[in-house]
Amino acid sequence: MDFVFGDSWLRVTVISVTLAGLVFTWTNERKSVERANRLHRTGNLPKAVAVYQNRIDSDSLRLGLRYNLGTSLLELGSARAEEELAFGVERMRSSHEARAL
């Protein structure tokens, strides 16, 4: 009987630790994106660009990041803005098309 419960507790522990890690990661990512959005709204565009770029560099899967980066770059007058906006829109469009299938 101990063998069965011992195995179950190990599985529950591993699953719990994994879920806690996922929640922690998601919360931190969410906070930094919200921070970048606040920086953009208050007009601190260089810092917003840095935070967006940092999230993109860390291989984030959030679709709107490239678009948000593009809008910040556009307001700064950067030549890179068009590329980021186009990439962001295309990525969101392909995601919506995939969901429709």
CSV table of C-alpha atoms in Angstrom, one decimal:
chain,number,residue,atom,x,y,z
A,1,MET,CA,0.0,0.0,0.0
A,2,ASP,CA,2.9,2.4,0.8
A,3,PHE,CA,4.3,1.7,-2.6
A,4,VAL,CA,1.1,3.0,-4.3
A,5,PHE,CA,0.8,6.1,-2.1
A,6,GLY,CA,4.5,6.9,-2.3
A,7,ASP,CA,4.4,6.9,-6.1
A,8,SER,CA,1.3,9.1,-6.1
A,9,TRP,CA,2.8,11.6,-3.7
A,10,LEU,CA,5.9,11.8,-5.9
A,11,ARG,CA,3.7,12.5,-9.0
A,12,VAL,CA,1.7,15.1,-7.1
A,13,THR,CA,4.8,16.8,-5.9
A,14,VAL,CA,6.4,16.9,-9.4
A,15,ILE,CA,3.1,18.2,-10.9
A,16,SER,CA,2.8,20.8,-8.2
A,17,VAL,CA,6.3,22.1,-8.6
A,18,THR,CA,5.9,22.2,-12.4
A,19,LEU,CA,2.6,24.2,-12.1
A,20,ALA,CA,4.1,26.6,-9.6
A,21,GLY,CA,7.0,27.3,-12.0
A,22,LEU,CA,4.6,27.9,-14.9
A,23,VAL,CA,2.5,30.3,-12.9
A,24,PHE,CA,5.6,32.1,-11.7
A,25,THR,CA,6.9,32.5,-15.3
A,26,TRP,CA,3.5,33.6,-16.7
A,27,THR,CA,3.1,36.2,-13.9
A,28,ASN,CA,6.6,37.6,-14.5
A,29,GLU,CA,6.1,37.8,-18.2
A,30,ARG,CA,2.7,39.5,-17.8
A,31,LYS,CA,4.1,42.0,-15.4
A,32,SER,CA,6.9,43.1,-17.8
A,33,VAL,CA,4.5,43.4,-20.7
A,34,GLU,CA,2.1,45.5,-18.6
A,35,ARG,CA,5.1,47.6,-17.5
A,36,ALA,CA,6.1,48.2,-21.2
A,37,ASN,CA,2.5,49.1,-22.0
A,38,ARG,CA,2.4,51.7,-19.1
A,39,LEU,CA,5.8,53.1,-20.3
A,40,HIS,CA,4.4,53.5,-23.8
A,41,ARG,CA,1.2,55.2,-22.6
A,42,THR,CA,3.1,57.7,-20.4
A,43,GLY,CA,5.4,58.5,-23.3
A,44,ASN,CA,8.6,56.9,-22.1
A,45,LEU,CA,9.1,55.2,-25.5
A,46,PRO,CA,12.8,54.3,-25.3
A,47,LYS,CA,12.2,52.3,-22.1
A,48,ALA,CA,9.1,50.7,-23.5
A,49,VAL,CA,11.1,49.6,-26.6
A,50,ALA,CA,13.8,48.2,-24.3
A,51,VAL,CA,11.2,46.1,-22.3
A,52,TYR,CA,9.4,44.9,-25.4
A,53,GLN,CA,12.7,43.9,-27.1
A,54,ASN,CA,13.8,42.1,-23.9
A,55,ARG,CA,10.5,40.1,-23.9
A,56,ILE,CA,10.9,39.3,-27.6
A,57,ASP,CA,14.6,38.3,-27.1
A,58,SER,CA,13.6,35.9,-24.3
A,59,ASP,CA,11.6,34.0,-26.9
A,60,SER,CA,8.2,35.0,-25.7
A,61,LEU,CA,5.2,33.6,-27.5
A,62,ARG,CA,2.9,36.6,-27.0
A,63,LEU,CA,1.6,37.6,-30.4
A,64,GLY,CA,1.2,41.3,-29.7
A,65,LEU,CA,4.7,42.0,-28.6
A,66,ARG,CA,6.1,42.7,-32.1
A,67,TYR,CA,3.2,44.9,-32.9
A,68,ASN,CA,3.6,46.9,-29.7
A,69,LEU,CA,7.3,47.2,-30.3
A,70,GLY,CA,6.5,48.5,-33.8
A,71,THR,CA,4.1,51.1,-32.5
A,72,SER,CA,6.6,52.4,-30.0
A,73,LEU,CA,9.3,52.5,-32.7
A,74,LEU,CA,6.9,54.3,-35.0
A,75,GLU,CA,6.3,57.0,-32.5
A,76,LEU,CA,10.1,57.4,-32.1
A,77,GLY,CA,10.5,57.7,-35.8
A,78,SER,CA,12.6,54.6,-36.2
A,79,ALA,CA,13.1,53.0,-39.6
A,80,ARG,CA,12.6,49.6,-38.0
A,81,ALA,CA,9.0,50.4,-37.1
A,82,GLU,CA,7.5,49.2,-40.4
A,83,GLU,CA,9.3,45.9,-40.3
A,84,GLU,CA,8.1,45.2,-36.7
A,85,LEU,CA,4.5,46.3,-37.4
A,86,ALA,CA,4.4,44.1,-40.5
A,87,PHE,CA,5.8,41.1,-38.7
A,88,GLY,CA,3.4,41.6,-35.8
A,89,VAL,CA,0.3,41.9,-37.9
A,90,GLU,CA,1.3,38.9,-40.1
A,91,ARG,CA,1.9,36.8,-37.0
A,92,MET,CA,-1.4,37.7,-35.5
A,93,ARG,CA,-3.2,37.2,-38.8
A,94,SER,CA,-1.7,33.7,-39.3
A,95,SER,CA,-2.7,32.8,-35.7
A,96,HIS,CA,-6.3,33.8,-36.3
A,97,GLU,CA,-6.3,31.8,-39.5
A,98,ALA,CA,-5.0,28.8,-37.7
A,99,ARG,CA,-7.7,29.1,-35.1
A,100,ALA,CA,-10.3,29.3,-37.8
A,101,LEU,CA,-9.2,25.9,-39.2
